[in-house]
């Protein structure tokens, strides 16, 4: 049965925001994953960049759900979610070496159905299997500067090309670069490949290639100048963050070298930005 990862991820991607005392708001992007507990209990997990939640000081935030009426019209229906307990401790888990966070959420039943399966996230060997390389096009979903595609709160879909080499295992290449402009509010959004017919070098037949490659977590800056290059964290670390909700701590917690050369700085400028 044919499936469209672009459409499914649009449905699963949400805006995460918190109001600020000055009347502005802190905004980030997240997406929902269907990740049942080890005993089989259904569970919906929101994943986003860790700094998106860390920069929200209050106990609750709003998650931008959408509902569809009987006549097919969509409307924005944000709901409150608790992100810190009574002791101001985070309800989310954060990967020990990567800027990736996961938190269980209680989504409306219809919206919970939009959560994507954990299996759609790239595994460590996925990039090699599809011969992913520089110049390959990927797509990204998010809410740049808190802007949605329409009044119903759907995310904005954009694209860019892989801009770094090599693309090895996640342990050796935990991040890669994507050539497209990023803005505050994009952090935490999914980056994915959706090609109906991709032909690997030397292969006789084309194959369908659809997977979530990772999460947008940073943008590249050099001497305070934005270079319009995004930093994507490999999907393996999203998987590991989700597993942490069940007490499974990643085996390898040693931080390896970043994709960026030492002459550059990867400032968290894609993060939950202040939107006036």
Short mmCIF file of C-alpha atoms in Angstrom, two decimals:
data_model
loop_
_atom_site.label_atom_id
_atom_site.label_comp_id
_atom_site.label_asym_id
_atom_site.label_seq_id
_atom_site.Cartn_x
_atom_site.Cartn_y
_atom_site.Cartn_z
CA UNK A 1 0.00 0.00 0.00
CA UNK A 2 1.42 3.37 -1.05
CA UNK A 3 2.15 5.89 1.64
CA UNK A 4 3.28 9.49 1.64
CA UNK A 5 5.81 10.34 4.34
CA UNK A 6 5.53 14.06 3.59
CA UNK A 7 1.80 14.13 4.30
CA UNK A 8 2.07 11.83 7.32
CA UNK A 9 4.80 13.97 8.89
CA UNK A 10 2.88 17.17 8.24
CA UNK A 11 0.03 15.65 10.24
CA UNK A 12 2.39 14.58 13.05
CA UNK A 13 4.35 17.85 13.36
CA UNK A 14 3.21 20.41 15.94
CA UNK A 15 4.15 23.79 17.29
CA UNK A 16 5.34 23.94 20.90
CA UNK A 17 5.11 27.33 22.60
CA UNK A 18 5.09 29.14 25.90
CA UNK A 19 4.00 32.72 26.60
CA UNK A 20 6.57 35.15 27.99
CA UNK A 21 5.96 37.88 30.60
CA UNK A 22 6.66 40.61 28.04
CA UNK A 23 3.82 39.44 25.82
CA UNK A 24 6.01 37.54 23.40
CA UNK A 25 6.32 33.78 23.16
CA UNK A 26 8.97 31.10 22.92
CA UNK A 27 8.34 28.78 19.99
CA UNK A 28 9.78 25.50 18.77
CA UNK A 29 8.78 22.55 16.61
CA UNK A 30 8.15 18.95 17.60
CA UNK A 31 6.65 15.81 16.13
CA UNK A 32 4.67 12.90 17.52
CA UNK A 33 5.86 9.31 17.58
CA UNK A 34 3.79 6.22 18.28
CA UNK A 35 5.98 4.37 20.79
CA UNK A 36 4.15 1.73 22.87
CA UNK A 37 5.63 0.86 26.26
CA UNK A 38 7.48 -2.47 26.71
CA UNK A 39 4.29 -4.02 28.13
CA UNK A 40 2.30 -2.96 25.06
CA UNK A 41 0.49 0.09 26.45
CA UNK A 42 -0.22 2.62 23.70
CA UNK A 43 1.89 5.74 24.11
CA UNK A 44 2.30 8.98 22.17
CA UNK A 45 5.66 10.69 22.52
CA UNK A 46 6.55 14.25 21.54
CA UNK A 47 10.15 14.68 20.41
CA UNK A 48 11.83 18.05 19.99
CA UNK A 49 15.19 19.71 20.50
CA UNK A 50 16.21 19.65 24.15
CA UNK A 51 16.85 23.39 24.30
CA UNK A 52 13.28 24.11 23.16
CA UNK A 53 11.92 22.77 26.46
CA UNK A 54 14.87 23.92 28.55
CA UNK A 55 14.22 27.53 27.55
CA UNK A 56 10.62 27.33 28.71
CA UNK A 57 10.76 28.18 32.43
CA UNK A 58 7.09 27.65 33.29
CA UNK A 59 5.50 24.36 34.30
CA UNK A 60 3.27 24.12 31.24
CA UNK A 61 3.46 24.81 27.53
CA UNK A 62 1.03 24.67 24.65
CA UNK A 63 1.12 22.02 21.96
CA UNK A 64 -0.53 22.93 18.67
CA UNK A 65 -3.05 20.22 17.90
CA UNK A 66 -5.44 20.55 14.96
CA UNK A 67 -8.94 19.19 14.56
CA UNK A 68 -11.05 18.57 11.48
CA UNK A 69 -14.78 19.22 11.44
CA UNK A 70 -17.35 17.05 9.75
CA UNK A 71 -17.28 19.22 6.65
CA UNK A 72 -13.52 18.74 6.30
CA UNK A 73 -12.44 22.14 7.60
CA UNK A 74 -9.36 22.19 9.86
CA UNK A 75 -8.91 24.51 12.83
CA UNK A 76 -6.12 25.17 15.28
CA UNK A 77 -6.84 23.69 18.72
CA UNK A 78 -3.78 24.06 21.00
CA UNK A 79 -3.85 22.34 24.37
CA UNK A 80 -1.82 22.66 27.55
CA UNK A 81 0.79 20.07 28.45
CA UNK A 82 2.80 19.82 31.64
CA UNK A 83 6.56 19.99 31.08
CA UNK A 84 7.75 20.42 34.70
CA UNK A 85 6.54 18.81 37.91
CA UNK A 86 5.62 20.52 41.20
CA UNK A 87 9.30 20.66 42.12
CA UNK A 88 10.12 22.36 38.81
CA UNK A 89 11.90 19.25 37.56
CA UNK A 90 11.54 18.39 33.87
CA UNK A 91 8.94 15.83 32.84
CA UNK A 92 10.94 15.15 29.69
CA UNK A 93 14.09 13.12 29.17
CA UNK A 94 17.08 14.46 27.26
CA UNK A 95 19.69 12.44 25.45
CA UNK A 96 22.97 12.50 27.43
CA UNK A 97 25.09 13.70 24.49
CA UNK A 98 22.66 15.15 21.94
CA UNK A 99 20.20 18.04 21.92
CA UNK A 100 17.18 15.74 21.65
CA UNK A 101 14.31 15.47 24.16
CA UNK A 102 11.26 13.22 24.48
CA UNK A 103 8.15 13.55 26.60
CA UNK A 104 5.00 11.44 26.81
CA UNK A 105 1.87 13.40 25.93
CA UNK A 106 -1.85 12.73 26.09
CA UNK A 107 -2.99 13.65 22.60
CA UNK A 108 -6.60 13.76 21.41
CA UNK A 109 -7.51 10.32 20.01
CA UNK A 110 -7.71 11.50 16.42
CA UNK A 111 -4.40 13.28 16.73
CA UNK A 112 -2.72 10.32 18.41
CA UNK A 113 -3.46 8.39 15.23
CA UNK A 114 -1.27 10.86 13.36
CA UNK A 115 1.83 9.91 15.38
CA UNK A 116 4.36 8.18 13.15
CA UNK A 117 5.77 4.73 13.98
CA UNK A 118 9.19 4.65 15.60
CA UNK A 119 10.27 2.33 12.79
CA UNK A 120 10.08 5.21 10.29
CA UNK A 121 13.13 6.80 11.89
CA UNK A 122 16.45 6.01 10.23
CA UNK A 123 18.55 3.35 11.90
CA UNK A 124 22.33 3.46 12.07
CA UNK A 125 22.72 1.58 8.78
CA UNK A 126 19.99 3.40 6.80
CA UNK A 127 22.18 6.06 5.20
CA UNK A 128 24.56 3.42 3.86
CA UNK A 129 21.77 1.23 2.50
CA UNK A 130 20.36 4.04 0.37
CA UNK A 131 23.80 5.44 -0.52
CA UNK A 132 22.93 8.84 0.94
CA UNK A 133 25.46 11.47 -0.02
CA UNK A 134 26.20 15.17 -0.58
CA UNK A 135 23.70 16.88 -2.85
CA UNK A 136 20.80 14.60 -1.97
CA UNK A 137 17.62 16.55 -1.32
CA UNK A 138 15.82 16.35 1.99
CA UNK A 139 12.77 18.10 3.35
CA UNK A 140 12.18 19.77 6.69
CA UNK A 141 9.06 20.80 8.58
CA UNK A 142 8.80 23.58 11.11
CA UNK A 143 7.42 26.90 12.28
CA UNK A 144 10.03 29.54 11.35
CA UNK A 145 9.64 32.50 13.70
CA UNK A 146 6.41 30.90 14.87
CA UNK A 147 4.81 31.15 11.45
CA UNK A 148 2.43 28.39 10.36
CA UNK A 149 1.38 27.51 6.83
CA UNK A 150 -2.19 28.62 7.56
CA UNK A 151 -4.66 29.43 10.30
CA UNK A 152 -5.13 25.74 11.08
CA UNK A 153 -1.57 25.58 12.40
CA UNK A 154 0.02 23.24 9.89
CA UNK A 155 3.82 23.35 9.63
CA UNK A 156 5.72 24.85 6.71
CA UNK A 157 7.44 22.37 4.40
CA UNK A 158 10.82 23.38 2.98
CA UNK A 159 13.74 21.60 1.35
CA UNK A 160 17.52 21.64 1.20
CA UNK A 161 20.45 19.52 0.08
CA UNK A 162 22.85 17.48 2.15
CA UNK A 163 25.90 19.72 2.48
CA UNK A 164 28.48 17.60 4.30
CA UNK A 165 30.61 14.50 3.80
CA UNK A 166 31.05 11.75 4.82
CA UNK A 167 27.75 10.41 6.07
CA UNK A 168 28.85 7.44 8.11
CA UNK A 169 27.38 5.73 11.13
CA UNK A 170 25.66 7.88 13.73
CA UNK A 171 28.45 7.25 16.23
CA UNK A 172 31.04 8.63 13.82
CA UNK A 173 28.81 11.27 12.20
CA UNK A 174 26.16 12.20 14.77
CA UNK A 175 25.16 15.29 12.78
CA UNK A 176 25.19 16.40 9.17
CA UNK A 177 24.65 19.70 7.38
CA UNK A 178 21.65 20.75 5.30
CA UNK A 179 21.87 23.70 2.92
CA UNK A 180 18.82 25.80 3.71
CA UNK A 181 17.97 28.88 5.74
CA UNK A 182 16.85 28.23 9.31
CA UNK A 183 15.11 30.54 11.75
CA UNK A 184 14.12 30.67 15.40
CA UNK A 185 11.16 28.31 15.79
CA UNK A 186 12.55 25.62 13.46
CA UNK A 187 14.34 23.71 16.21
CA UNK A 188 13.02 20.21 16.81
CA UNK A 189 11.46 19.78 13.39
CA UNK A 190 11.83 16.53 11.42
CA UNK A 191 14.21 16.27 8.47
CA UNK A 192 13.33 13.49 6.06
CA UNK A 193 13.77 11.93 2.64
CA UNK A 194 10.77 10.98 0.51
CA UNK A 195 11.63 9.80 -2.97
CA UNK A 196 9.25 7.62 -4.96
CA UNK A 197 12.03 6.32 -7.20
CA UNK A 198 15.67 6.51 -6.07
CA UNK A 199 18.34 4.66 -8.02
CA UNK A 200 21.45 3.73 -6.08
CA UNK A 201 24.78 3.92 -7.94
CA UNK A 202 25.24 0.68 -9.84
CA UNK A 203 21.73 -0.57 -9.10
CA UNK A 204 19.53 -1.89 -11.89
CA UNK A 205 16.21 -0.86 -10.39
CA UNK A 206 14.95 2.20 -8.61
CA UNK A 207 13.56 1.90 -5.08
CA UNK A 208 11.18 3.88 -2.93
CA UNK A 209 13.09 5.69 -0.20
CA UNK A 210 11.18 7.26 2.66
CA UNK A 211 12.55 7.75 6.17
CA UNK A 212 13.07 10.36 8.87
CA UNK A 213 16.77 11.18 8.74
CA UNK A 214 16.92 13.27 11.88
CA UNK A 215 15.96 16.45 13.71
CA UNK A 216 16.98 20.04 13.04
CA UNK A 217 18.83 21.19 16.16
CA UNK A 218 21.15 24.06 15.22
CA UNK A 219 22.26 26.46 12.55
CA UNK A 220 25.80 27.29 11.51
CA UNK A 221 27.22 30.69 12.43
CA UNK A 222 30.66 32.12 11.72
CA UNK A 223 31.68 35.32 13.49
CA UNK A 224 28.01 35.94 14.35
CA UNK A 225 27.03 35.66 10.69
CA UNK A 226 24.34 33.12 9.82
CA UNK A 227 25.44 30.93 6.93
CA UNK A 228 21.98 29.54 6.08
CA UNK A 229 23.09 26.01 6.89
CA UNK A 230 21.20 23.77 9.30
CA UNK A 231 22.66 21.13 11.57
CA UNK A 232 20.66 17.89 11.64
CA UNK A 233 21.03 15.37 14.46
CA UNK A 234 20.84 11.73 13.31
CA UNK A 235 17.54 9.92 13.94
CA UNK A 236 19.35 7.23 15.94
CA UNK A 237 19.54 9.66 18.84
CA UNK A 238 15.80 10.34 18.62
CA UNK A 239 15.22 6.61 18.98
CA UNK A 240 17.53 6.53 21.99
CA UNK A 241 15.79 9.49 23.64
CA UNK A 242 12.40 7.76 23.26
CA UNK A 243 13.84 4.58 24.79
CA UNK A 244 15.05 6.62 27.76
CA UNK A 245 11.40 7.03 28.78
CA UNK A 246 11.56 3.31 29.60
CA UNK A 247 14.78 3.67 31.55
CA UNK A 248 17.06 2.54 28.74
CA UNK A 249 20.17 4.71 28.84
CA UNK A 250 22.22 4.87 25.63
CA UNK A 251 25.29 2.65 25.85
CA UNK A 252 27.58 5.16 24.19
CA UNK A 253 27.40 8.46 26.04
CA UNK A 254 30.77 9.78 24.88
CA UNK A 255 30.45 12.90 22.78
CA UNK A 256 32.22 12.55 19.44
CA UNK A 257 33.44 15.31 17.16
CA UNK A 258 30.75 17.49 15.61
CA UNK A 259 30.29 17.83 11.88
CA UNK A 260 31.38 21.47 11.98
CA UNK A 261 35.03 22.47 11.58
CA UNK A 262 36.60 24.02 14.70
CA UNK A 263 36.74 27.42 12.96
CA UNK A 264 32.97 27.58 13.00
CA UNK A 265 30.53 27.78 15.85
CA UNK A 266 27.18 26.04 15.88
CA UNK A 267 25.15 28.49 17.89
CA UNK A 268 21.73 27.33 19.01
CA UNK A 269 20.06 29.92 16.86
CA UNK A 270 17.45 27.62 15.41
CA UNK A 271 16.09 27.19 18.85
CA UNK A 272 12.96 28.31 20.52
CA UNK A 273 13.26 31.92 19.54
CA UNK A 274 11.46 34.85 21.11
CA UNK A 275 8.52 35.74 18.88
CA UNK A 276 7.03 39.17 19.43
#
